Amino acid sequence: MEYTKLRERDLAFFRGLLGDEYVMTGDEAIAKYSRDETDGVSFPPDVVLKPADTAQISAIMKYCNENKIPVS
């Protein structure tokens, strides 16, 4: 399956759904969410989303599936 890169219109959708403060693209937020407890391994995301409820999670997953945006 081919995936697409995150675009500005995708970020606009997420901001409209969650609000600006819950869509993080800054270096500090990306660094914070780019690793787990595994030593020396980092996988920086393009964006960090902070949904408030299952309806928002469902909308995010539906949008990403329809637009072939990978989620991890």
Coordinates of C-alpha atoms in Angstrom, one line a residue:
M1 CA 0.0 0.0 0.0
E2 CA 1.3 3.5 -0.8
Y3 CA 0.9 6.2 1.8
T4 CA 0.8 9.9 1.3
K5 CA 2.9 12.6 3.0
L6 CA 1.1 14.9 5.4
R7 CA -0.1 18.0 3.7
E8 CA -1.2 21.4 4.9
R9 CA -4.9 20.6 4.1
D10 CA -4.5 17.5 6.4
L11 CA -3.3 19.8 9.2
A12 CA -6.2 22.1 8.6
F13 CA -8.6 19.2 9.0
F14 CA -7.0 18.2 12.2
R15 CA -7.0 21.8 13.6
G16 CA -10.7 22.1 12.7
L17 CA -11.5 18.9 14.4
L18 CA -9.4 19.2 17.5
G19 CA -8.5 22.9 17.9
D20 CA -5.0 24.5 17.3
E21 CA -3.7 23.7 20.7
Y22 CA -4.2 19.9 20.2
V23 CA -2.4 19.7 16.9
M24 CA 1.4 19.9 17.5
T25 CA 4.0 20.3 14.9
G26 CA 6.8 22.1 16.8
D27 CA 10.2 20.6 17.3
E28 CA 9.8 20.3 21.0
A29 CA 6.5 18.3 20.8
I30 CA 7.8 16.2 18.0
A31 CA 11.0 15.3 20.0
K32 CA 8.9 14.4 23.1
Y33 CA 6.7 12.0 21.1
S34 CA 9.4 10.5 18.9
R35 CA 10.7 7.7 21.1
D36 CA 9.8 5.2 23.7
E37 CA 12.0 3.6 26.3
T38 CA 14.2 1.8 23.7
D39 CA 17.7 3.2 23.9
G40 CA 18.8 5.2 20.9
V41 CA 15.8 4.6 18.8
S42 CA 13.7 7.6 17.5
F43 CA 10.9 7.8 15.0
P44 CA 9.8 11.4 14.8
P45 CA 6.2 11.9 13.7
D46 CA 5.1 14.6 11.3
V47 CA 2.4 15.8 13.7
V48 CA 1.2 15.0 17.3
L49 CA -2.6 14.9 17.8
K50 CA -4.3 15.0 21.2
P51 CA -7.9 14.0 20.7
A52 CA -10.3 14.4 23.6
D53 CA -12.7 11.6 23.0
T54 CA -13.5 8.5 21.0
A55 CA -15.5 10.5 18.4
Q56 CA -12.4 12.5 17.6
I57 CA -10.3 9.4 17.4
S58 CA -12.7 7.8 15.1
A59 CA -12.8 10.9 12.8
I60 CA -9.0 11.0 12.8
M61 CA -8.7 7.3 11.9
K62 CA -11.4 7.6 9.2
Y63 CA -9.7 10.6 7.6
C64 CA -6.3 9.0 7.7
N65 CA -7.6 5.8 6.2
E66 CA -9.5 7.7 3.4
N67 CA -6.4 9.8 2.6
K68 CA -3.8 7.0 3.1
I69 CA -2.0 8.8 5.9
P70 CA 0.0 6.3 8.1
V71 CA -0.8 6.4 11.8
S72 CA 1.5 5.1 14.6

